[in-house]
Short mmCIF file of C-alpha atoms in Angstrom, two decimals:
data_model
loop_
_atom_site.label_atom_id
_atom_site.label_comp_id
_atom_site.label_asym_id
_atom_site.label_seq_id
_atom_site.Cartn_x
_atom_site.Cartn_y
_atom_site.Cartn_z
CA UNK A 26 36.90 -17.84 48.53
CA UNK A 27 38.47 -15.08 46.68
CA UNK A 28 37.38 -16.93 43.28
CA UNK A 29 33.73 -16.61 44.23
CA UNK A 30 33.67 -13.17 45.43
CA UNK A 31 34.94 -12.23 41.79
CA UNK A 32 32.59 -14.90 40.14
CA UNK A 33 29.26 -13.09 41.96
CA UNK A 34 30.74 -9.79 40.98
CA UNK A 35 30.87 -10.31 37.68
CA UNK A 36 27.26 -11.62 38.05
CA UNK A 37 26.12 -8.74 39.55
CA UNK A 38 27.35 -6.19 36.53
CA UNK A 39 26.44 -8.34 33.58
CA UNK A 40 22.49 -8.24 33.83
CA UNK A 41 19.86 -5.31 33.22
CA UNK A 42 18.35 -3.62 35.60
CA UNK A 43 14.55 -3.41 35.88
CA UNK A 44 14.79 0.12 35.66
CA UNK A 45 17.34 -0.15 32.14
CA UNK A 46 14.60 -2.20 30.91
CA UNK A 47 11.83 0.43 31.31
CA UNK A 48 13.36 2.90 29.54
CA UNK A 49 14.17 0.88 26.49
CA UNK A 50 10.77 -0.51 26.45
CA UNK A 51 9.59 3.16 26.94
CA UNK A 52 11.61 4.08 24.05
CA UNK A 53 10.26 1.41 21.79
CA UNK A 54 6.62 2.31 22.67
CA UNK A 55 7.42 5.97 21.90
CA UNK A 56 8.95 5.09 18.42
CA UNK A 57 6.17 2.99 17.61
CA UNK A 58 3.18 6.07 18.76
CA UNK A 59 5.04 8.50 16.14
CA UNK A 60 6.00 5.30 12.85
CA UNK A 61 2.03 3.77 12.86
CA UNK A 62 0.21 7.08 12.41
CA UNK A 63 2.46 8.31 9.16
CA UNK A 64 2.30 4.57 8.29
CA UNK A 65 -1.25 4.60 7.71
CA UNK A 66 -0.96 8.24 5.81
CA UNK A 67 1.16 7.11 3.58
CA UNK A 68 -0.65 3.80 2.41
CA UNK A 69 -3.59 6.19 1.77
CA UNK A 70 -1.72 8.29 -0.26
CA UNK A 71 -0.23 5.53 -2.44
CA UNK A 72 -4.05 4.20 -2.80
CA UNK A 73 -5.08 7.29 -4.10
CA UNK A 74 -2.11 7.29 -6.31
CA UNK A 75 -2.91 4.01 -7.26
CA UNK A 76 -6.20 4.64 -8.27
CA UNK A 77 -4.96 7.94 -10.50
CA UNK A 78 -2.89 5.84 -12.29
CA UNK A 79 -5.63 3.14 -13.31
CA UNK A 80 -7.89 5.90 -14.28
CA UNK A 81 -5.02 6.91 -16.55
CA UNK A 82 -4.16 3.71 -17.82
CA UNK A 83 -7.80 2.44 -18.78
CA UNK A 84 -8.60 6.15 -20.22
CA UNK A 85 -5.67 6.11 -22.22
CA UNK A 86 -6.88 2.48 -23.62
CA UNK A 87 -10.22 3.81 -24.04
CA UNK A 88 -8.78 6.69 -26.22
CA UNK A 89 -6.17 3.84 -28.53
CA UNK A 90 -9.17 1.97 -29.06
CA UNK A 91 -11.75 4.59 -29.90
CA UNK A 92 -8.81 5.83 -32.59
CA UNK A 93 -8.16 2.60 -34.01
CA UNK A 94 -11.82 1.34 -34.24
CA UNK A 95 -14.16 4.44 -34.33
CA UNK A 96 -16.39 2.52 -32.19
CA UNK A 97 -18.83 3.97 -29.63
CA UNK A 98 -19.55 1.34 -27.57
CA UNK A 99 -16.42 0.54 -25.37
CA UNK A 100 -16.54 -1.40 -21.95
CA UNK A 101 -14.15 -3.62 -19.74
CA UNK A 102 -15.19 -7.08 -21.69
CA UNK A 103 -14.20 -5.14 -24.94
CA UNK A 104 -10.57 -3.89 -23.84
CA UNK A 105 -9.80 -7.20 -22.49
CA UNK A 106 -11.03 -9.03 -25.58
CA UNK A 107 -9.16 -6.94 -27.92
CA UNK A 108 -5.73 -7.15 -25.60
CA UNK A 109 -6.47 -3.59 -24.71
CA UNK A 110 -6.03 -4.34 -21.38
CA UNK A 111 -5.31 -7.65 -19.03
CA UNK A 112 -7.89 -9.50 -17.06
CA UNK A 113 -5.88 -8.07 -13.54
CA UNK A 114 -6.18 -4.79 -14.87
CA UNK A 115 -9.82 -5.20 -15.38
CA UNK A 116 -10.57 -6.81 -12.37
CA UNK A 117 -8.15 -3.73 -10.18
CA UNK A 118 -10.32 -1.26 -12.11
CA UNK A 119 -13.43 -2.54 -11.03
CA UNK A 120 -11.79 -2.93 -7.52
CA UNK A 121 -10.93 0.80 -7.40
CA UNK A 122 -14.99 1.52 -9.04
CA UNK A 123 -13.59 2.79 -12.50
CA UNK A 124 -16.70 2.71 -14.74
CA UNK A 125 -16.18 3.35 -18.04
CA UNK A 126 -19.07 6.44 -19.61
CA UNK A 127 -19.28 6.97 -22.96
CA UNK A 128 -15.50 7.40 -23.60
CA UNK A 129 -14.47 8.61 -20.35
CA UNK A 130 -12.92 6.47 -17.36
CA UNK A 131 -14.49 8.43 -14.16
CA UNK A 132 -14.30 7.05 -9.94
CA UNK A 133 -17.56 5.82 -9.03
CA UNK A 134 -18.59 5.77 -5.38
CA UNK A 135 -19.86 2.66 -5.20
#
């Protein structure tokens, strides 16, 4: 008898409560409410970044190739023909709507 008191004692302690179980779940929802907003901040901040830098990149192959070729007439099928630059970087520039103008490498809003 004395065996099975302690035996649904120790049952009794080694559960959560209802109540235990609230709060972390309360907890959890509250963590999540203040990590998604910044999440989605910062993934548009590292787009825009991202699209800087591929502005950069295909301007400064516009510029190698203009100074090696003194040509005029410079576009995306030209850089990647001449190894300038790679068919993924042409295809992520024209993701991001880099046109190529004249000699410049602007963001289009297409």
């Amino acid at each position: 008898m004395e065996h099975l008191k302690q035996n649904v004692k120790n049952k009794c302690h080694s559960a959560f409560t209802l109540l235990e179980m609230s709060v972390v779940l309360f907890i959890i929802s509250l963590l999540v409410l203040i990590i998604l907003p910044n999440l989605a901040a910062q993934r548009k901040h590292a787009s825009g970044v991202h699209k800087n830098a591929m502005v950069s990149v295909v301007q400064t192959q516009i510029d190698l190739y203009e100074n090696e070729t003194d040509s005029s007439k410079i576009d995306y099928e030209t850089l990647e023909g001449k190894d300038y630059l790679t068919k993924d970087q042409v295809a992520k520039a024209q993701k991001e709507h880099i046109k190529i103008v004249g000699d410049k490498a602007i963001v289009g809003n297409d």
